[in-house]
Coordinates of C-alpha atoms in Angstrom, one line a residue:
Chain A
M1 CA 0.0 0.0 0.0
A2 CA 1.1 3.6 -0.5
A3 CA 2.4 5.5 2.5
H4 CA -0.3 7.6 4.2
F5 CA 2.1 9.4 6.5
A6 CA 5.7 10.7 6.1
L7 CA 7.9 12.7 8.4
L8 CA 11.2 14.3 7.3
I9 CA 13.6 14.3 10.2
D10 CA 16.8 16.4 10.5
P11 CA 19.5 14.1 12.0
A12 CA 22.1 16.9 12.1
A13 CA 19.8 19.1 14.2
S14 CA 19.4 16.4 16.8
D15 CA 21.1 16.2 20.2
D16 CA 21.2 13.3 22.6
A17 CA 20.7 15.7 25.5
C18 CA 17.4 16.8 24.0
D19 CA 14.1 15.0 25.0
D20 CA 11.8 16.7 22.5
F21 CA 12.7 16.5 18.9
A22 CA 9.5 18.1 17.5
A23 CA 11.5 21.0 16.1
T24 CA 13.5 18.6 13.9
F25 CA 10.5 17.0 12.3
T26 CA 8.6 18.2 9.2
V27 CA 5.4 16.4 8.2
L28 CA 5.3 15.6 4.5
D29 CA 2.6 14.7 2.0
P30 CA 4.0 11.2 1.2
A31 CA 2.9 11.5 -2.5
A32 CA 4.3 15.0 -3.0
P33 CA 7.8 16.0 -4.1
A34 CA 10.0 15.9 -1.1
L35 CA 13.5 14.9 -2.1
S36 CA 15.9 16.6 -4.5
V37 CA 17.3 14.7 -7.5
S38 CA 20.8 15.2 -5.9
E39 CA 19.8 12.7 -3.1
L40 CA 22.5 10.0 -2.8
S41 CA 19.8 7.5 -1.8
T42 CA 18.3 7.9 -5.3
Q43 CA 21.6 8.2 -7.2
R44 CA 23.5 5.4 -5.5
G45 CA 21.3 3.5 -3.1
D46 CA 23.6 5.1 -0.5
G47 CA 21.9 4.8 2.8
I48 CA 20.3 2.4 5.2
F49 CA 16.7 1.4 6.3
E50 CA 14.5 -0.5 8.6
S51 CA 10.9 -1.8 8.2
I52 CA 9.0 -2.1 11.5
G53 CA 5.8 -4.1 11.8
V54 CA 2.9 -2.2 13.5
V55 CA -0.1 -4.1 15.0
D56 CA -3.1 -1.9 16.1
G57 CA -0.8 1.1 16.4
H58 CA 1.9 -0.6 18.4
P59 CA 5.3 -0.7 16.6
Q60 CA 7.0 -4.0 17.2
E61 CA 10.6 -4.6 18.3
V62 CA 11.6 -0.9 18.1
A63 CA 14.7 -1.4 20.2
A64 CA 16.0 -4.2 18.0
H65 CA 15.3 -2.2 14.8
L66 CA 17.1 0.9 16.2
E67 CA 20.0 -1.3 17.3
R68 CA 20.3 -2.7 13.8
L69 CA 20.0 0.8 12.2
A70 CA 22.9 2.0 14.4
H71 CA 24.9 -1.1 13.4
S72 CA 24.2 -0.5 9.7
A73 CA 25.2 3.2 10.1
A74 CA 28.5 2.1 11.6
L75 CA 29.2 -0.4 8.8
C76 CA 28.4 2.3 6.2
D77 CA 30.4 5.2 7.9
L78 CA 27.2 7.2 8.4
P79 CA 26.9 9.3 11.5
A80 CA 25.5 7.4 14.5
P81 CA 21.7 7.9 14.6
H82 CA 20.3 9.7 17.6
L83 CA 18.1 6.9 18.9
G84 CA 15.9 9.2 21.0
Q85 CA 15.0 11.2 17.9
W86 CA 14.2 8.1 15.8
R87 CA 12.1 6.6 18.7
Q88 CA 10.1 9.8 18.8
A89 CA 9.6 9.8 15.0
I90 CA 8.5 6.2 15.2
G91 CA 6.0 7.2 17.8
R92 CA 4.6 10.0 15.6
A93 CA 4.3 7.5 12.7
A94 CA 2.6 4.9 14.9
A95 CA 0.1 7.4 16.1
A96 CA -0.9 7.8 12.4
C97 CA -1.6 4.1 12.0
G98 CA -5.1 2.8 12.6
A99 CA -6.3 -0.7 13.7
G100 CA -4.8 -3.7 12.0
E101 CA -1.4 -4.2 10.5
S102 CA 0.8 -1.4 9.2
V103 CA 4.5 -0.9 8.4
I104 CA 6.8 2.0 9.4
K105 CA 9.9 2.5 7.4
L106 CA 13.0 4.3 8.6
I107 CA 15.4 5.7 6.0
L108 CA 18.8 7.3 6.6
S109 CA 20.4 8.5 3.4
R110 CA 23.9 9.9 3.1
G111 CA 22.2 13.1 2.0
V112 CA 22.5 15.3 -1.1
E113 CA 25.7 15.1 -3.2
H114 CA 28.4 17.2 -1.6
G115 CA 25.8 18.1 1.0
P116 CA 26.7 18.8 4.6
A117 CA 24.5 16.1 6.3
P118 CA 22.4 13.0 5.9
T119 CA 18.8 13.1 5.0
A120 CA 16.3 11.0 7.0
W121 CA 12.7 10.2 6.9
V122 CA 10.0 7.9 8.3
T123 CA 6.9 6.7 6.6
A124 CA 3.8 4.7 7.6
A125 CA 1.6 2.6 5.4
T126 CA -1.1 0.1 5.8
A127 CA 0.4 -3.4 5.4
A128 CA -0.7 -5.8 2.6
D129 CA -3.0 -8.5 3.9
N130 CA -0.6 -11.4 4.6
S131 CA -3.1 -13.7 6.4
A132 CA -3.5 -16.1 3.5
V133 CA 0.3 -16.3 2.9
R134 CA 0.8 -17.1 6.6
E135 CA -1.7 -20.0 6.4
R136 CA -1.2 -21.3 2.9
G137 CA 2.6 -20.8 2.8
I138 CA 5.0 -19.8 0.1
R139 CA 6.9 -21.7 -2.6
V140 CA 10.6 -20.8 -2.7
V141 CA 13.5 -21.3 -5.1
T142 CA 17.1 -21.4 -4.0
L143 CA 19.3 -18.8 -5.8
D144 CA 23.1 -18.5 -5.8
R145 CA 24.1 -15.3 -4.1
G146 CA 27.5 -15.4 -5.9
I147 CA 29.3 -14.7 -2.7
D148 CA 31.1 -17.4 -0.7
S149 CA 30.3 -17.7 3.0
G150 CA 33.7 -16.4 4.0
A151 CA 33.3 -13.0 2.2
A152 CA 31.7 -11.1 5.0
D153 CA 34.6 -11.6 7.3
R154 CA 37.2 -11.1 4.6
A155 CA 35.7 -8.0 2.9
P156 CA 33.7 -5.7 5.2
W157 CA 33.4 -3.2 2.3
L158 CA 30.8 -5.6 0.8
L159 CA 28.5 -4.3 3.6
L160 CA 27.0 -7.8 3.9
G161 CA 25.7 -7.2 7.5
A162 CA 24.3 -3.8 6.7
K163 CA 20.7 -3.2 5.7
T164 CA 21.5 -0.7 2.9
L165 CA 19.2 0.9 0.3
S166 CA 21.1 -1.0 -2.4
Y167 CA 18.4 -3.7 -2.9
A168 CA 18.3 -4.0 -6.7
V169 CA 19.7 -7.5 -6.4
N170 CA 17.2 -8.5 -3.7
M171 CA 14.4 -7.2 -6.0
A172 CA 15.8 -9.1 -9.0
A173 CA 16.0 -12.3 -7.0
I174 CA 12.2 -12.0 -6.2
R175 CA 11.4 -11.4 -9.9
E176 CA 13.5 -14.5 -10.8
A177 CA 11.5 -16.5 -8.2
H178 CA 8.3 -15.3 -9.8
R179 CA 9.6 -16.3 -13.3
R180 CA 10.2 -19.8 -11.9
G181 CA 6.6 -20.0 -10.6
A182 CA 7.6 -19.4 -7.0
D183 CA 6.8 -16.7 -4.5
D184 CA 10.1 -16.0 -3.0
A185 CA 13.8 -16.9 -3.1
V186 CA 16.3 -18.3 -0.6
F187 CA 19.9 -17.1 -1.2
V188 CA 22.6 -19.8 -1.1
S189 CA 26.4 -18.9 -0.9
S190 CA 28.6 -20.0 -3.8
D191 CA 29.9 -22.7 -1.5
G192 CA 26.4 -24.1 -0.9
I193 CA 25.5 -22.6 2.5
L194 CA 22.0 -21.4 3.2
L195 CA 21.9 -17.6 3.8
E196 CA 18.6 -15.7 3.9
A197 CA 15.7 -14.6 1.7
P198 CA 15.9 -11.2 -0.1
T199 CA 13.7 -9.6 2.5
A200 CA 13.4 -12.2 5.3
S201 CA 15.3 -14.6 7.5
L202 CA 15.2 -18.4 7.2
I203 CA 14.3 -20.7 10.1
L204 CA 14.3 -24.5 9.8
K205 CA 12.9 -27.1 12.2
K206 CA 14.8 -30.3 12.3
D207 CA 14.9 -33.1 14.8
G208 CA 12.7 -31.0 17.2
R209 CA 15.2 -28.1 17.1
F210 CA 14.9 -24.7 15.5
V211 CA 17.9 -23.5 13.6
T212 CA 18.8 -20.5 11.5
P213 CA 21.9 -19.6 9.4
A214 CA 24.8 -18.1 11.5
A215 CA 24.8 -14.3 11.2
G216 CA 28.6 -14.3 10.5
S217 CA 28.2 -15.7 7.0
G218 CA 27.1 -12.4 5.5
I219 CA 23.5 -12.1 6.3
L220 CA 21.4 -9.6 8.3
H221 CA 20.6 -10.5 11.8
G222 CA 16.8 -10.7 11.6
T223 CA 14.8 -8.8 14.3
T224 CA 11.8 -11.1 13.9
Q225 CA 14.1 -14.2 14.0
I226 CA 15.7 -13.0 17.2
S227 CA 12.4 -12.3 18.9
L228 CA 10.9 -15.6 17.8
F229 CA 14.0 -17.6 19.1
E230 CA 13.6 -15.9 22.5
H231 CA 9.9 -16.9 22.5
L232 CA 10.7 -20.5 21.5
A233 CA 13.4 -20.8 24.1
Q234 CA 11.0 -19.6 26.8
L235 CA 8.6 -22.3 25.7
G236 CA 11.4 -24.8 26.3
H237 CA 12.5 -25.4 22.6
S238 CA 16.1 -25.7 21.6
T239 CA 17.3 -23.0 19.2
A240 CA 20.7 -22.6 17.4
Y241 CA 22.7 -20.6 14.9
E242 CA 24.3 -23.1 12.5
T243 CA 26.2 -23.3 9.2
L244 CA 23.6 -25.1 7.1
P245 CA 24.2 -26.7 3.8
V246 CA 21.5 -26.2 1.2
E247 CA 20.3 -29.8 1.6
A248 CA 19.2 -29.0 5.2
L249 CA 16.3 -27.0 3.7
M250 CA 15.1 -29.8 1.6
R251 CA 15.3 -32.2 4.5
A252 CA 13.8 -29.9 7.2
D253 CA 10.7 -31.0 9.1
A254 CA 9.3 -27.6 8.5
A255 CA 10.7 -24.2 7.4
W256 CA 9.7 -20.5 7.5
L257 CA 10.7 -17.2 6.1
V258 CA 10.2 -14.7 8.9
S259 CA 10.2 -10.9 8.6
S260 CA 8.8 -7.8 10.3
V261 CA 5.6 -7.4 8.2
R262 CA 4.8 -10.7 6.5
L263 CA 5.8 -12.4 9.8
A264 CA 6.2 -16.2 9.6
A265 CA 5.5 -17.6 6.1
P266 CA 5.7 -21.4 6.1
I267 CA 7.7 -22.7 3.1
S268 CA 5.5 -25.2 1.2
A269 CA 7.9 -26.1 -1.6
V270 CA 11.6 -25.7 -2.3
D271 CA 12.7 -25.7 -6.0
G272 CA 9.4 -27.4 -6.9
V273 CA 9.6 -30.2 -4.3
E274 CA 6.9 -30.0 -1.6
L275 CA 7.9 -29.5 2.0
S276 CA 5.8 -30.6 4.9
A277 CA 4.2 -27.9 7.0
D278 CA 3.2 -27.7 10.6
S279 CA 0.0 -25.6 10.5
A280 CA -0.6 -25.5 14.3
L281 CA 2.9 -24.5 15.0
T282 CA 2.9 -21.8 12.3
A283 CA -0.4 -20.4 13.7
S284 CA 1.0 -20.2 17.2
I285 CA 4.2 -18.5 15.9
N286 CA 2.2 -15.9 14.1
D287 CA -0.1 -15.4 17.2
Y288 CA 3.1 -14.6 19.1
L289 CA 4.4 -12.3 16.3
L290 CA 1.1 -10.4 16.2
S291 CA 1.1 -9.9 20.0
P292 CA 2.5 -6.5 21.2
R293 CA 6.3 -6.9 21.6
D294 CA 8.9 -4.4 22.6
Chain B
M1 CA 29.8 20.0 -8.1
A2 CA 26.0 20.3 -7.5
A3 CA 23.8 19.9 -10.5
H4 CA 22.8 23.2 -12.1
F5 CA 20.2 21.7 -14.5
A6 CA 17.6 19.0 -14.0
L7 CA 14.9 17.7 -16.3
L8 CA 12.2 15.3 -15.3
I9 CA 11.1 13.1 -18.2
D10 CA 8.0 11.0 -18.5
P11 CA 9.1 7.7 -20.1
A12 CA 5.5 6.4 -20.2
A13 CA 4.3 9.4 -22.2
S14 CA 6.9 8.8 -24.9
D15 CA 6.4 7.2 -28.3
D16 CA 9.1 6.1 -30.7
A17 CA 7.0 7.4 -33.6
C18 CA 7.3 10.9 -32.0
D19 CA 10.1 13.3 -32.9
D20 CA 9.5 16.1 -30.4
F21 CA 9.4 15.0 -26.8
A22 CA 9.2 18.5 -25.3
A23 CA 5.8 17.8 -23.9
T24 CA 7.2 14.9 -21.8
F25 CA 9.9 17.1 -20.2
T26 CA 9.6 19.3 -17.0
V27 CA 12.5 21.5 -16.1
L28 CA 13.2 21.2 -12.3
D29 CA 15.2 23.2 -9.8
P30 CA 17.9 20.6 -9.1
A31 CA 18.1 21.7 -5.4
A32 CA 14.3 21.7 -4.9
P33 CA 12.1 18.8 -3.8
A34 CA 11.2 16.8 -6.9
L35 CA 10.8 13.2 -5.9
S36 CA 8.4 11.6 -3.4
V37 CA 9.6 9.5 -0.5
S38 CA 7.9 6.5 -2.2
E39 CA 10.4 6.5 -5.0
L40 CA 11.9 3.0 -5.4
S41 CA 15.2 4.6 -6.4
T42 CA 15.5 6.0 -2.9
Q43 CA 14.0 3.0 -1.1
R44 CA 15.8 0.2 -2.8
G45 CA 18.4 1.6 -5.3
D46 CA 16.0 0.1 -7.8
G47 CA 16.8 1.7 -11.1
I48 CA 19.7 2.3 -13.5
F49 CA 21.9 5.2 -14.6
E50 CA 24.6 6.5 -16.9
S51 CA 27.1 9.3 -16.5
I52 CA 28.1 11.1 -19.7
G53 CA 31.1 13.3 -20.0
V54 CA 30.5 16.7 -21.7
V55 CA 33.3 18.8 -23.2
D56 CA 32.5 22.4 -24.2
G57 CA 28.8 21.5 -24.4
H58 CA 29.4 18.4 -26.5
P59 CA 28.1 15.2 -24.8
Q60 CA 30.5 12.3 -25.5
E61 CA 29.7 8.8 -26.7
V62 CA 25.9 9.3 -26.4
A63 CA 25.1 6.3 -28.5
A64 CA 27.2 4.0 -26.4
H65 CA 25.7 5.3 -23.2
L66 CA 22.2 4.9 -24.5
E67 CA 23.0 1.4 -25.7
R68 CA 24.2 0.5 -22.2
L69 CA 21.1 2.1 -20.6
A70 CA 18.9 -0.1 -22.8
H71 CA 21.0 -3.2 -21.8
S72 CA 20.8 -2.4 -18.1
A73 CA 17.0 -1.9 -18.5
A74 CA 16.6 -5.3 -20.1
L75 CA 18.7 -7.0 -17.3
C76 CA 16.6 -5.2 -14.7
D77 CA 13.2 -6.0 -16.3
L78 CA 12.5 -2.2 -16.8
P79 CA 10.6 -1.0 -19.8
A80 CA 12.9 -0.4 -22.8
P81 CA 13.9 3.3 -22.8
H82 CA 12.7 5.3 -25.8
L83 CA 16.2 6.4 -27.1
G84 CA 14.9 9.3 -29.1
Q85 CA 13.4 10.8 -25.9
W86 CA 16.6 10.3 -23.9
R87 CA 18.7 11.7 -26.8
Q88 CA 16.6 14.9 -26.8
A89 CA 16.8 15.2 -23.0
I90 CA 20.6 14.9 -23.2
G91 CA 20.6 17.7 -25.8
R92 CA 18.6 19.9 -23.5
A93 CA 21.0 19.2 -20.7
A94 CA 24.0 19.7 -22.9
A95 CA 22.7 23.1 -24.0
A96 CA 22.7 24.1 -20.3
C97 CA 26.4 23.2 -20.0
G98 CA 29.0 26.0 -20.5
A99 CA 32.6 25.8 -21.7
G100 CA 34.9 23.3 -20.0
E101 CA 34.0 19.9 -18.7
S102 CA 30.6 18.9 -17.4
V103 CA 28.7 15.7 -16.5
I104 CA 25.2 14.7 -17.6
K105 CA 23.5 12.0 -15.5
L106 CA 20.6 9.8 -16.8
I107 CA 18.5 8.1 -14.2
L108 CA 15.7 5.6 -14.8
S109 CA 14.0 4.5 -11.6
R110 CA 11.4 1.8 -11.3
G111 CA 9.1 4.6 -10.1
V112 CA 7.0 5.1 -7.0
E113 CA 6.0 2.0 -5.0
H114 CA 3.0 0.3 -6.5
G115 CA 3.1 3.1 -9.1
P116 CA 2.1 2.7 -12.7
A117 CA 5.3 3.7 -14.4
P118 CA 9.1 4.4 -14.1
T119 CA 10.4 7.8 -13.1
A120 CA 13.2 9.3 -15.1
W121 CA 15.3 12.4 -15.0
V122 CA 18.5 14.0 -16.4
T123 CA 20.8 16.3 -14.6
A124 CA 23.8 18.4 -15.7
A125 CA 26.6 19.6 -13.4
T126 CA 30.1 21.2 -13.8
A127 CA 32.7 18.4 -13.5
A128 CA 35.3 18.4 -10.8
D129 CA 38.8 19.5 -12.1
N130 CA 40.5 16.2 -12.9
S131 CA 43.5 17.7 -14.7
A132 CA 45.9 17.1 -11.8
V133 CA 44.7 13.5 -11.4
R134 CA 45.2 12.8 -15.1
E135 CA 48.8 13.9 -14.8
R136 CA 49.9 12.9 -11.4
G137 CA 47.9 9.6 -11.4
I138 CA 46.1 7.7 -8.6
R139 CA 47.2 5.2 -6.0
V140 CA 44.9 2.1 -5.9
V141 CA 44.3 -0.8 -3.6
T142 CA 43.0 -4.2 -4.8
L143 CA 39.8 -5.2 -3.0
D144 CA 38.0 -8.6 -3.0
R145 CA 34.6 -8.3 -4.7
G146 CA 33.5 -11.5 -2.9
I147 CA 32.0 -12.8 -6.1
D148 CA 33.8 -15.4 -8.3
S149 CA 34.4 -14.8 -11.9
G150 CA 31.8 -17.4 -13.0
A151 CA 28.9 -15.8 -11.0
A152 CA 27.7 -13.4 -13.8
D153 CA 27.0 -16.3 -16.2
R154 CA 25.6 -18.5 -13.5
A155 CA 23.4 -16.0 -11.7
P156 CA 22.0 -13.2 -13.9
W157 CA 19.8 -12.0 -10.9
L158 CA 23.0 -10.6 -9.5
L159 CA 22.7 -7.9 -12.2
L160 CA 26.5 -7.9 -12.6
G161 CA 26.4 -6.4 -16.1
A162 CA 23.8 -3.7 -15.3
K163 CA 24.6 -0.2 -14.1
T164 CA 22.1 -0.1 -11.3
L165 CA 21.5 2.6 -8.7
S166 CA 22.6 0.1 -6.0
Y167 CA 26.1 1.5 -5.6
A168 CA 26.5 1.4 -1.8
V169 CA 29.2 -1.3 -2.1
N170 CA 31.0 0.7 -4.8
M171 CA 31.0 3.8 -2.5
A172 CA 32.2 1.7 0.5
A173 CA 35.1 0.4 -1.6
I174 CA 36.2 3.9 -2.3
R175 CA 36.0 4.8 1.4
E176 CA 38.1 1.7 2.2
A177 CA 40.7 2.8 -0.4
H178 CA 40.9 6.2 1.3
R179 CA 41.2 4.5 4.7
R180 CA 44.3 2.7 3.3
G181 CA 45.8 5.9 2.0
A182 CA 44.9 5.3 -1.6
D183 CA 42.7 7.2 -4.1
D184 CA 40.6 4.4 -5.6
A185 CA 40.1 0.6 -5.6
V186 CA 40.3 -2.2 -8.2
F187 CA 37.9 -5.0 -7.5
V188 CA 39.3 -8.6 -7.8
S189 CA 37.1 -11.7 -8.0
S190 CA 37.2 -14.2 -5.1
D191 CA 39.2 -16.4 -7.5
G192 CA 41.8 -13.7 -8.1
I193 CA 40.7 -12.3 -11.4
L194 CA 41.0 -8.5 -12.1
L195 CA 37.5 -6.9 -12.6
E196 CA 37.0 -3.2 -12.6
A197 CA 37.1 -0.1 -10.3
P198 CA 34.0 1.0 -8.4
T199 CA 33.3 3.7 -11.0
A200 CA 35.8 3.0 -13.8
S201 CA 37.3 0.4 -16.2
L202 CA 40.8 -1.0 -15.9
I203 CA 43.2 -1.0 -18.8
L204 CA 46.7 -2.4 -18.7
K205 CA 49.6 -2.1 -21.1
K206 CA 51.9 -5.1 -21.2
D207 CA 54.4 -6.2 -23.8
G208 CA 53.3 -3.3 -26.1
R209 CA 49.6 -4.5 -26.0
F210 CA 46.6 -2.9 -24.3
V211 CA 44.4 -5.3 -22.4
T212 CA 41.2 -5.0 -20.3
P213 CA 39.3 -7.6 -18.3
A214 CA 36.8 -9.6 -20.3
A215 CA 33.3 -8.2 -19.9
G216 CA 31.8 -11.7 -19.3
S217 CA 33.3 -11.9 -15.8
G218 CA 30.6 -9.7 -14.2
I219 CA 31.8 -6.2 -15.0
L220 CA 30.3 -3.3 -16.9
H221 CA 31.4 -2.8 -20.4
G222 CA 33.0 0.6 -20.2
T223 CA 32.0 3.2 -22.8
T224 CA 35.3 5.1 -22.4
Q225 CA 37.3 1.8 -22.6
I226 CA 35.5 0.8 -25.8
S227 CA 36.1 4.2 -27.4
L228 CA 39.8 4.2 -26.4
F229 CA 40.3 0.7 -27.7
E230 CA 38.9 1.8 -31.1
H231 CA 41.2 4.8 -31.1
L232 CA 44.3 2.7 -30.1
A233 CA 43.4 0.1 -32.8
Q234 CA 43.3 2.9 -35.4
L235 CA 46.8 4.0 -34.3
G236 CA 47.9 0.4 -35.0
H237 CA 48.1 -0.8 -31.4
S238 CA 47.0 -4.3 -30.4
T239 CA 44.1 -4.5 -28.0
A240 CA 42.4 -7.4 -26.3
Y241 CA 39.9 -8.6 -23.7
E242 CA 41.5 -11.1 -21.4
T243 CA 41.0 -13.0 -18.2
L244 CA 43.7 -11.3 -16.1
P245 CA 45.0 -12.5 -12.8
V246 CA 45.6 -9.9 -10.1
E247 CA 49.4 -10.2 -10.6
A248 CA 49.0 -8.8 -14.1
L249 CA 48.3 -5.4 -12.6
M250 CA 51.4 -5.4 -10.5
R251 CA 53.5 -6.5 -13.5
A252 CA 52.0 -4.1 -16.1
D253 CA 54.2 -1.7 -18.0
A254 CA 51.5 0.9 -17.3
A255 CA 47.8 0.9 -16.2
W256 CA 44.9 3.3 -16.1
L257 CA 41.4 3.6 -14.7
V258 CA 39.2 5.1 -17.4
S259 CA 35.8 6.5 -17.0
S260 CA 33.5 9.1 -18.7
V261 CA 34.3 12.1 -16.5
R262 CA 37.7 11.6 -14.9
L263 CA 38.9 10.1 -18.2
A264 CA 42.2 8.2 -18.1
A265 CA 43.8 8.3 -14.6
P266 CA 47.2 6.6 -14.7
I267 CA 47.8 4.2 -11.8
S268 CA 50.9 5.3 -9.9
A269 CA 50.8 2.6 -7.2
V270 CA 49.1 -0.7 -6.5
D271 CA 48.7 -1.8 -2.8
G272 CA 51.5 0.6 -1.9
V273 CA 53.9 -0.6 -4.6
E274 CA 54.9 2.1 -7.2
L275 CA 53.9 1.3 -10.8
S276 CA 55.7 2.9 -13.7
A277 CA 53.8 5.5 -15.7
D278 CA 54.0 6.6 -19.3
S279 CA 53.3 10.4 -19.1
A280 CA 53.4 11.1 -22.9
L281 CA 51.0 8.2 -23.7
T282 CA 48.6 9.2 -20.9
A283 CA 48.6 12.8 -22.2
S284 CA 47.8 11.6 -25.7
I285 CA 45.1 9.3 -24.5
N286 CA 43.4 12.2 -22.6
D287 CA 43.8 14.5 -25.6
Y288 CA 41.8 11.9 -27.5
L289 CA 39.2 11.5 -24.7
L290 CA 38.7 15.3 -24.5
S291 CA 38.2 15.6 -28.3
P292 CA 34.5 15.6 -29.5
R293 CA 33.4 12.0 -29.9
D294 CA 30.0 10.6 -30.9

């Protein structure tokens, strides 16, 4: 859905000693011209973002999203975000969300070319209806990410742990999945290790345990995955980060792509081969993910 | 330098049968708000671009740049650009350039989220003064691109031959080069093959021949490199596309990074080791690249 609320925030005018950032906020018409053509976000995908799920006006996992925003900023040599300012901007966006599910996006761009400071804004939009996807599941294809699982450690300039605006490849992978008759993709390293989906984390259930690819191999640490693992551990389940070969997905007892807005989408097929699902477990996971979480 | 001219163009309103596209152009203030926050170029670096060198108001190699724009569009599943419309927009931007060197940028974005059509614009700016760099040369460091040289053929969804707006990694590589006391980077595949610089092509001279990395290995086909190879061949020099191991750069008789605006920058050092330069040859190459070329 198109954004119904947008707030431009001035990160340079912020101050951690401050506790009211209203003077650094400008409400925008989300459909109106707001950014100059010199914006480095548009010219080079040079910036970072977060997408926060909102349920009945409550933004989920704000602290984890802000922590990752700060981590992405550090990896990209962007000024550290003033978290109090962002938290207040998220509050303003959440207040503009009605009942049901919404999404708040945070964007921190390097700013205009040769400009003095970053540009930043927050939007809110009604979320697409994902209820059918959460029940029926999604068909995925595995796609080679080209990068080997050691690249993230070896070459930090590849920004593999940062959530940058440079998502053209992520979008192309989803289009490739659609071309192959699937709904989404799961990236695999060139040495055959499971990574993540273009916009979601991968969780497998095998032998009664829940496992997800280790974050060191060049993937984003998923906020939804972290929250879900905490919940599963509280319920007494065993959870682990592992280096998983691609075959582990085909052999899983069940598998999900989890993300902030679609939440847990059970994987119903991998590369055209059906995968068994656990409907009751999926429903209980999504009940948890739809409950208010901080 | 900041853009001094910007033209929004409506690619959907264009028609190849048309020969006057003025009605599809809107002149913008390049510093004023022009794009909505829903632009996919800003949200996901989802679009393509070209940078065209301009000398005394003459845009260089327009046909080659438009050909690559069309190639990038096809790789990214964007509608084929109407070349007549873009050519006319380039003419308008060139008319706004004064004497000396300028740069015209073409940007074709996927448009606003859930929008009906791409967004496109053209800007013109005075170029930075590159005369000292062309004489004195640049120090480069080699940086692992993480991707092996077979990935482009194997995984077209990595968009390795497309000039997309997702340039966050290219920018991070240049910052890493600066951190190491160098001016620029040369990407090397994970299997040790020379690729390209973040914003330029690599040309080596060895044993009296001019060689450049083969385009199939996941690099952009450089418009300046193509033009220069044609010129060198006309002068009787031997030129070739080759698979070059990283050692070939250290052992070259001379080497350059070539691009549309900086033109030929001789490489004076690789990973801290001095490389010999051929000042007379570099000067003659830049004289050619500064002459009007179509």
